[in-house]
Coordinates of C-alpha atoms in Angstrom, one line a residue:
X1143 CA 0.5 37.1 -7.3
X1144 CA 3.5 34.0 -7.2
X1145 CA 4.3 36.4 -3.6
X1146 CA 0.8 35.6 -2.0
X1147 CA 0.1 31.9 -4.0
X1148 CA 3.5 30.4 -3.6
X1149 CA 3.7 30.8 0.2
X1150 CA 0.2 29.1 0.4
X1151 CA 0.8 26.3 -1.7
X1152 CA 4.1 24.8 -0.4
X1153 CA 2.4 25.1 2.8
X1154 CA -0.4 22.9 1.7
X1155 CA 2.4 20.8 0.1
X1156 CA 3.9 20.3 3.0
X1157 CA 1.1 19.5 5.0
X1158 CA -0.7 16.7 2.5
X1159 CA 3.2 14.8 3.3
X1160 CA 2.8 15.1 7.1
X1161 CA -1.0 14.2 7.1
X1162 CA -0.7 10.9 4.8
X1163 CA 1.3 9.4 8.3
X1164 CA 1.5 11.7 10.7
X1165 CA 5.4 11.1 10.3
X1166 CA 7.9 13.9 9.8
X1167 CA 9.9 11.8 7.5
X1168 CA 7.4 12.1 4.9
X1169 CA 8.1 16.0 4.9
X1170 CA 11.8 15.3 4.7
X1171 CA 10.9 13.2 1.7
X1172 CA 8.8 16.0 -0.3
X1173 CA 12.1 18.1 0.3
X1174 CA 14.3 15.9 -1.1
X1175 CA 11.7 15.2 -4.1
X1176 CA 11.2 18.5 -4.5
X1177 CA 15.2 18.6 -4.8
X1178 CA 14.9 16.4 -7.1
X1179 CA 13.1 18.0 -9.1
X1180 CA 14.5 21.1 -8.9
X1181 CA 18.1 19.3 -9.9
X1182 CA 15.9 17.9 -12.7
X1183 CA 15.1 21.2 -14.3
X1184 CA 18.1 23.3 -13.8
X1185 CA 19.8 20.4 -15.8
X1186 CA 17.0 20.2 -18.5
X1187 CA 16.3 15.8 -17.4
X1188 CA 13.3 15.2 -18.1
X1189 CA 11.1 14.1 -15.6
X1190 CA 8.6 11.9 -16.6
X1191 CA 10.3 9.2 -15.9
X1192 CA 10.7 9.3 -12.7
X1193 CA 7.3 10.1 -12.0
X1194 CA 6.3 6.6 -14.2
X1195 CA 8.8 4.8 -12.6
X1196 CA 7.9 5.7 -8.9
X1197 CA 4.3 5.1 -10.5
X1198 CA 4.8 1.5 -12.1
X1199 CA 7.5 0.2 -10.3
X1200 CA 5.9 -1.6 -7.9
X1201 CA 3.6 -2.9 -9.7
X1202 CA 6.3 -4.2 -12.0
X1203 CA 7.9 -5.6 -9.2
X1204 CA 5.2 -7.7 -8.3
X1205 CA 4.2 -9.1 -11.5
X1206 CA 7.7 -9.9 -11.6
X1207 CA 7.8 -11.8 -9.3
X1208 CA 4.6 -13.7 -10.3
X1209 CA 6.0 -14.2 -13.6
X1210 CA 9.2 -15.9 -12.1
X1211 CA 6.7 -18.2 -10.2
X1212 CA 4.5 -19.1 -12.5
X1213 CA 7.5 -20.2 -15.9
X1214 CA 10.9 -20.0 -13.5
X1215 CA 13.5 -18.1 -13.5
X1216 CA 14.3 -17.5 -17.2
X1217 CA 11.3 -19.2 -18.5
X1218 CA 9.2 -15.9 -19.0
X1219 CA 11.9 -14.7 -21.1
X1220 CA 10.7 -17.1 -24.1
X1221 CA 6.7 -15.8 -24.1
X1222 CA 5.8 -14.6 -27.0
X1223 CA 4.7 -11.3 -25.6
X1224 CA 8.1 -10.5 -23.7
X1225 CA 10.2 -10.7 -27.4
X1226 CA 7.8 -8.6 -29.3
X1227 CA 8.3 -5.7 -26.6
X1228 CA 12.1 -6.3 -26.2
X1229 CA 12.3 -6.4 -30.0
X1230 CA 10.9 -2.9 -29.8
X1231 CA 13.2 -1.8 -27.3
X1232 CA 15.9 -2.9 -29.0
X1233 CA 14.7 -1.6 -32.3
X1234 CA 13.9 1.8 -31.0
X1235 CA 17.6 2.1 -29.2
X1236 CA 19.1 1.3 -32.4
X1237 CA 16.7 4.0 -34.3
X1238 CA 17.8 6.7 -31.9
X1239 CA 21.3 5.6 -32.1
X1240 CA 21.3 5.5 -36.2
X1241 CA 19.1 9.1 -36.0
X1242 CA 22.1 10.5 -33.7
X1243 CA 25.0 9.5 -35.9
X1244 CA 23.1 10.7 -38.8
X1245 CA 22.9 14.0 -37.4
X1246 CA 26.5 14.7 -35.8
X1247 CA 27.3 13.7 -39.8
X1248 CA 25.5 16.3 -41.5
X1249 CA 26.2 18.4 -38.6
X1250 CA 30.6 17.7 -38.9
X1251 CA 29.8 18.0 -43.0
X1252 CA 28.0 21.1 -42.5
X1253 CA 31.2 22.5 -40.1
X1254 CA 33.7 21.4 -43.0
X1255 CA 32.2 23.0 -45.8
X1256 CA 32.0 26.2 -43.4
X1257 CA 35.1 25.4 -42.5
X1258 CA 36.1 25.3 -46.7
X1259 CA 34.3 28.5 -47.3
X1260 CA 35.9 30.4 -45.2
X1261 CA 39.2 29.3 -46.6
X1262 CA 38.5 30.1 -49.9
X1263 CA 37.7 33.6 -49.5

């Protein structure tokens, strides 16, 4: 079945990026997304993240910059709204970093007493 369904839908693949423009750069850039994301899995990244941040980008790029007009160029920094979410951040960094070093502990006390065990006997 992948013999007669594959063919068929990389052409259509192909086709929706030339017919957006009419512009064969817009093929050259499915192949080089579809690299990409072929990269992407053979080397287990996840790729979510690049689909939100092609996604939101732009949009956070604009509000942005509407942000800097509106309170200056550091001003937005002090809304209420911006610390609460860069408190998260920060908070969930330092989560993942604690959960990390918890686990390469147990995992190095594990490999000791292994390590112990297999002395002993």
């Amino acid at each position: 079945r992948g013999a007669l369904l594959i063919p068929f839908i990389l052409l259509l693949v192909f086709l929706g990026g030339f017919a957006v423009k009419n512009a064969p750069e817009d093929v050259a850039m499915v192949i080089v997304f579809g690299l990409l994301g072929w990269v992407m899995v053979r080397y287990d990244w996840p790729r979510p993240p690049i689909l939100l941040g092609l996604v939101l980008g732009g949009i956070a790029e604009s509000n942005l910059f509407i942000a800097t007009q509106a309170y200056g160029t550091l001003g937005w920094i002090t809304r209420p709204g911006v610390i609460f979410l860069g408190l998260v951040m920060v908070g969930s960094v330092a989560y993942a970093i604690r959960r990390d070093m918890k686990r390469r502990s147990a995992a190095a006390a594990e490999l000791s007493d292994v390590r112990d065990v297999s002395d002993t006997a």
